[in-house]
């Protein structure tokens, strides 16, 4: 049953549909579609589900767990060296080394201790990975990210004290609320800190995120189909 269900997902067609919707949202807000990068979020899915996306020419992917990505991506990257991998899930300090080894972009930098360890590891290895600061835009108690009020200070600390290559900001707005004000807030934080990349928008709201200036949308379910519970 599970297999038949999986086979029913047409990843290439879904990718085309998502791209078209991004292009439409970009047009409506007088932006250019190429200014929005589509991150295909492949978490929980195996290589057999990711392969059609690679075969269709897609190269930007997101994973939220270091260990899972370590198990899955090295052979895929060997076959497709131009893959760009984004870490979009919380990063524990004891996984920071592995994250620097594997990911091109680390979107979830959210505390000084982590920033320090990433900085040391990037210096030690010479691997300068782009960093985004995650902002807890809804100020939700159990969510990762720096509170909006502290974002400017933390971004400055990452740049000055830790010399991290900070290129963007990322957020996951509260589930059950209209995301627009949160998207607007994140875009403002990016703008006033001179950060070019804004990562926001998921399967349910990526078109809205584009309207609010997202440069990176993170889309999983709309491309790869529903995820099995872990
Ligand atoms: C899983 C995940 C996504 C993708 O979510 P979908 O609703 O499946 O598109 C985006 N961002 C983060 C941080 C995620 O963990």
JSON list of N, CA and C in Angstrom, two decimals, residues 189-222:
[
{"chain": "A", "resi": 189, "resn": "UNK", "atom": "N", "xyz": [13.47, 43.04, 9.01]},
{"chain": "A", "resi": 189, "resn": "UNK", "atom": "CA", "xyz": [14.72, 42.73, 9.72]},
{"chain": "A", "resi": 189, "resn": "UNK", "atom": "C", "xyz": [15.86, 42.53, 8.72]},
{"chain": "A", "resi": 190, "resn": "UNK", "atom": "N", "xyz": [15.55, 41.83, 7.63]},
{"chain": "A", "resi": 190, "resn": "UNK", "atom": "CA", "xyz": [16.57, 41.62, 6.59]},
{"chain": "A", "resi": 190, "resn": "UNK", "atom": "C", "xyz": [17.01, 42.95, 6.00]},
{"chain": "A", "resi": 191, "resn": "UNK", "atom": "N", "xyz": [16.03, 43.78, 5.70]},
{"chain": "A", "resi": 191, "resn": "UNK", "atom": "CA", "xyz": [16.33, 45.04, 5.04]},
{"chain": "A", "resi": 191, "resn": "UNK", "atom": "C", "xyz": [17.20, 45.94, 5.91]},
{"chain": "A", "resi": 192, "resn": "UNK", "atom": "N", "xyz": [16.82, 46.09, 7.18]},
{"chain": "A", "resi": 192, "resn": "UNK", "atom": "CA", "xyz": [17.56, 47.05, 7.99]},
{"chain": "A", "resi": 192, "resn": "UNK", "atom": "C", "xyz": [18.94, 46.53, 8.38]},
{"chain": "A", "resi": 193, "resn": "UNK", "atom": "N", "xyz": [19.18, 45.22, 8.19]},
{"chain": "A", "resi": 193, "resn": "UNK", "atom": "CA", "xyz": [20.50, 44.67, 8.45]},
{"chain": "A", "resi": 193, "resn": "UNK", "atom": "C", "xyz": [21.29, 44.40, 7.16]},
{"chain": "A", "resi": 194, "resn": "UNK", "atom": "N", "xyz": [20.75, 44.84, 6.05]},
{"chain": "A", "resi": 194, "resn": "UNK", "atom": "CA", "xyz": [21.47, 44.68, 4.79]},
{"chain": "A", "resi": 194, "resn": "UNK", "atom": "C", "xyz": [21.70, 43.23, 4.39]},
{"chain": "A", "resi": 195, "resn": "UNK", "atom": "N", "xyz": [20.72, 42.38, 4.69]},
{"chain": "A", "resi": 195, "resn": "UNK", "atom": "CA", "xyz": [20.86, 40.95, 4.37]},
{"chain": "A", "resi": 195, "resn": "UNK", "atom": "C", "xyz": [20.08, 40.62, 3.10]},
{"chain": "A", "resi": 196, "resn": "UNK", "atom": "N", "xyz": [20.73, 40.03, 2.10]},
{"chain": "A", "resi": 196, "resn": "UNK", "atom": "CA", "xyz": [20.06, 39.78, 0.83]},
{"chain": "A", "resi": 196, "resn": "UNK", "atom": "C", "xyz": [19.07, 38.62, 0.82]},
{"chain": "A", "resi": 197, "resn": "UNK", "atom": "N", "xyz": [19.22, 37.65, 1.73]},
{"chain": "A", "resi": 197, "resn": "UNK", "atom": "CA", "xyz": [18.38, 36.46, 1.63]},
{"chain": "A", "resi": 197, "resn": "UNK", "atom": "C", "xyz": [17.31, 36.41, 2.71]},
{"chain": "A", "resi": 198, "resn": "UNK", "atom": "N", "xyz": [16.09, 36.07, 2.28]},
{"chain": "A", "resi": 198, "resn": "UNK", "atom": "CA", "xyz": [14.94, 35.99, 3.18]},
{"chain": "A", "resi": 198, "resn": "UNK", "atom": "C", "xyz": [14.26, 34.65, 2.94]},
{"chain": "A", "resi": 199, "resn": "UNK", "atom": "N", "xyz": [14.40, 33.74, 3.93]},
{"chain": "A", "resi": 199, "resn": "UNK", "atom": "CA", "xyz": [13.87, 32.38, 3.78]},
{"chain": "A", "resi": 199, "resn": "UNK", "atom": "C", "xyz": [12.56, 32.26, 4.54]},
{"chain": "A", "resi": 200, "resn": "UNK", "atom": "N", "xyz": [11.45, 32.21, 3.81]},
{"chain": "A", "resi": 200, "resn": "UNK", "atom": "CA", "xyz": [10.14, 32.08, 4.44]},
{"chain": "A", "resi": 200, "resn": "UNK", "atom": "C", "xyz": [9.12, 31.57, 3.43]},
{"chain": "A", "resi": 201, "resn": "UNK", "atom": "N", "xyz": [8.10, 30.89, 3.96]},
{"chain": "A", "resi": 201, "resn": "UNK", "atom": "CA", "xyz": [7.07, 30.32, 3.10]},
{"chain": "A", "resi": 201, "resn": "UNK", "atom": "C", "xyz": [7.27, 28.82, 2.96]},
{"chain": "A", "resi": 202, "resn": "UNK", "atom": "N", "xyz": [6.18, 28.07, 3.20]},
{"chain": "A", "resi": 202, "resn": "UNK", "atom": "CA", "xyz": [6.18, 26.62, 3.08]},
{"chain": "A", "resi": 202, "resn": "UNK", "atom": "C", "xyz": [5.03, 26.23, 2.15]},
{"chain": "A", "resi": 203, "resn": "UNK", "atom": "N", "xyz": [4.71, 24.93, 2.10]},
{"chain": "A", "resi": 203, "resn": "UNK", "atom": "CA", "xyz": [3.70, 24.49, 1.10]},
{"chain": "A", "resi": 203, "resn": "UNK", "atom": "C", "xyz": [2.40, 25.29, 1.17]},
{"chain": "A", "resi": 204, "resn": "UNK", "atom": "N", "xyz": [1.97, 25.66, 2.39]},
{"chain": "A", "resi": 204, "resn": "UNK", "atom": "CA", "xyz": [0.68, 26.31, 2.54]},
{"chain": "A", "resi": 204, "resn": "UNK", "atom": "C", "xyz": [0.67, 27.80, 2.24]},
{"chain": "A", "resi": 205, "resn": "UNK", "atom": "N", "xyz": [1.85, 28.41, 2.18]},
{"chain": "A", "resi": 205, "resn": "UNK", "atom": "CA", "xyz": [1.83, 29.88, 2.11]},
{"chain": "A", "resi": 205, "resn": "UNK", "atom": "C", "xyz": [3.01, 30.49, 1.33]},
{"chain": "A", "resi": 206, "resn": "UNK", "atom": "N", "xyz": [3.64, 29.69, 0.47]},
{"chain": "A", "resi": 206, "resn": "UNK", "atom": "CA", "xyz": [4.84, 30.22, -0.19]},
{"chain": "A", "resi": 206, "resn": "UNK", "atom": "C", "xyz": [4.53, 31.35, -1.16]},
{"chain": "A", "resi": 207, "resn": "UNK", "atom": "N", "xyz": [3.30, 31.33, -1.73]},
{"chain": "A", "resi": 207, "resn": "UNK", "atom": "CA", "xyz": [2.97, 32.43, -2.64]},
{"chain": "A", "resi": 207, "resn": "UNK", "atom": "C", "xyz": [2.82, 33.76, -1.87]},
{"chain": "A", "resi": 208, "resn": "UNK", "atom": "N", "xyz": [2.28, 33.67, -0.67]},
{"chain": "A", "resi": 208, "resn": "UNK", "atom": "CA", "xyz": [2.18, 34.87, 0.17]},
{"chain": "A", "resi": 208, "resn": "UNK", "atom": "C", "xyz": [3.58, 35.35, 0.54]},
{"chain": "A", "resi": 209, "resn": "UNK", "atom": "N", "xyz": [4.46, 34.39, 0.88]},
{"chain": "A", "resi": 209, "resn": "UNK", "atom": "CA", "xyz": [5.83, 34.76, 1.24]},
{"chain": "A", "resi": 209, "resn": "UNK", "atom": "C", "xyz": [6.53, 35.49, 0.09]},
{"chain": "A", "resi": 210, "resn": "UNK", "atom": "N", "xyz": [6.28, 35.02, -1.13]},
{"chain": "A", "resi": 210, "resn": "UNK", "atom": "CA", "xyz": [6.90, 35.68, -2.30]},
{"chain": "A", "resi": 210, "resn": "UNK", "atom": "C", "xyz": [6.41, 37.12, -2.39]},
{"chain": "A", "resi": 211, "resn": "UNK", "atom": "N", "xyz": [5.12, 37.32, -2.14]},
{"chain": "A", "resi": 211, "resn": "UNK", "atom": "CA", "xyz": [4.57, 38.68, -2.19]},
{"chain": "A", "resi": 211, "resn": "UNK", "atom": "C", "xyz": [5.23, 39.59, -1.15]},
{"chain": "A", "resi": 212, "resn": "UNK", "atom": "N", "xyz": [5.70, 38.99, -0.07]},
{"chain": "A", "resi": 212, "resn": "UNK", "atom": "CA", "xyz": [6.33, 39.78, 0.99]},
{"chain": "A", "resi": 212, "resn": "UNK", "atom": "C", "xyz": [7.85, 39.79, 0.90]},
{"chain": "A", "resi": 213, "resn": "UNK", "atom": "N", "xyz": [8.37, 39.29, -0.21]},
{"chain": "A", "resi": 213, "resn": "UNK", "atom": "CA", "xyz": [9.80, 39.47, -0.46]},
{"chain": "A", "resi": 213, "resn": "UNK", "atom": "C", "xyz": [10.70, 38.27, -0.24]},
{"chain": "A", "resi": 214, "resn": "UNK", "atom": "N", "xyz": [10.11, 37.08, -0.04]},
{"chain": "A", "resi": 214, "resn": "UNK", "atom": "CA", "xyz": [10.96, 35.89, 0.15]},
{"chain": "A", "resi": 214, "resn": "UNK", "atom": "C", "xyz": [11.92, 35.73, -1.02]},
{"chain": "A", "resi": 215, "resn": "UNK", "atom": "N", "xyz": [13.17, 35.44, -0.71]},
{"chain": "A", "resi": 215, "resn": "UNK", "atom": "CA", "xyz": [14.13, 35.06, -1.76]},
{"chain": "A", "resi": 215, "resn": "UNK", "atom": "C", "xyz": [14.31, 33.55, -1.79]},
{"chain": "A", "resi": 216, "resn": "UNK", "atom": "N", "xyz": [13.91, 32.88, -0.71]},
{"chain": "A", "resi": 216, "resn": "UNK", "atom": "CA", "xyz": [13.98, 31.42, -0.63]},
{"chain": "A", "resi": 216, "resn": "UNK", "atom": "C", "xyz": [12.67, 30.92, -0.01]},
{"chain": "A", "resi": 217, "resn": "UNK", "atom": "N", "xyz": [11.98, 30.05, -0.71]},
{"chain": "A", "resi": 217, "resn": "UNK", "atom": "CA", "xyz": [10.82, 29.40, -0.12]},
{"chain": "A", "resi": 217, "resn": "UNK", "atom": "C", "xyz": [11.17, 27.93, 0.11]},
{"chain": "A", "resi": 218, "resn": "UNK", "atom": "N", "xyz": [10.64, 27.37, 1.18]},
{"chain": "A", "resi": 218, "resn": "UNK", "atom": "CA", "xyz": [10.99, 25.99, 1.57]},
{"chain": "A", "resi": 218, "resn": "UNK", "atom": "C", "xyz": [9.76, 25.11, 1.43]},
{"chain": "A", "resi": 219, "resn": "UNK", "atom": "N", "xyz": [9.70, 24.33, 0.37]},
{"chain": "A", "resi": 219, "resn": "UNK", "atom": "CA", "xyz": [8.48, 23.60, 0.05]},
{"chain": "A", "resi": 219, "resn": "UNK", "atom": "C", "xyz": [8.74, 22.09, 0.06]},
{"chain": "A", "resi": 220, "resn": "UNK", "atom": "N", "xyz": [8.02, 21.39, 0.92]},
{"chain": "A", "resi": 220, "resn": "UNK", "atom": "CA", "xyz": [8.16, 19.94, 1.02]},
{"chain": "A", "resi": 220, "resn": "UNK", "atom": "C", "xyz": [6.97, 19.19, 0.47]},
{"chain": "A", "resi": 221, "resn": "UNK", "atom": "N", "xyz": [5.88, 19.23, 1.23]},
{"chain": "A", "resi": 221, "resn": "UNK", "atom": "CA", "xyz": [4.70, 18.44, 0.90]},
{"chain": "A", "resi": 221, "resn": "UNK", "atom": "C", "xyz": [4.18, 18.69, -0.52]},
{"chain": "A", "resi": 222, "resn": "UNK", "atom": "N", "xyz": [4.16, 19.91, -0.98]},
{"chain": "A", "resi": 222, "resn": "UNK", "atom": "CA", "xyz": [3.61, 20.22, -2.30]},
{"chain": "A", "resi": 222, "resn": "UNK", "atom": "C", "xyz": [4.47, 19.63, -3.42]}
]
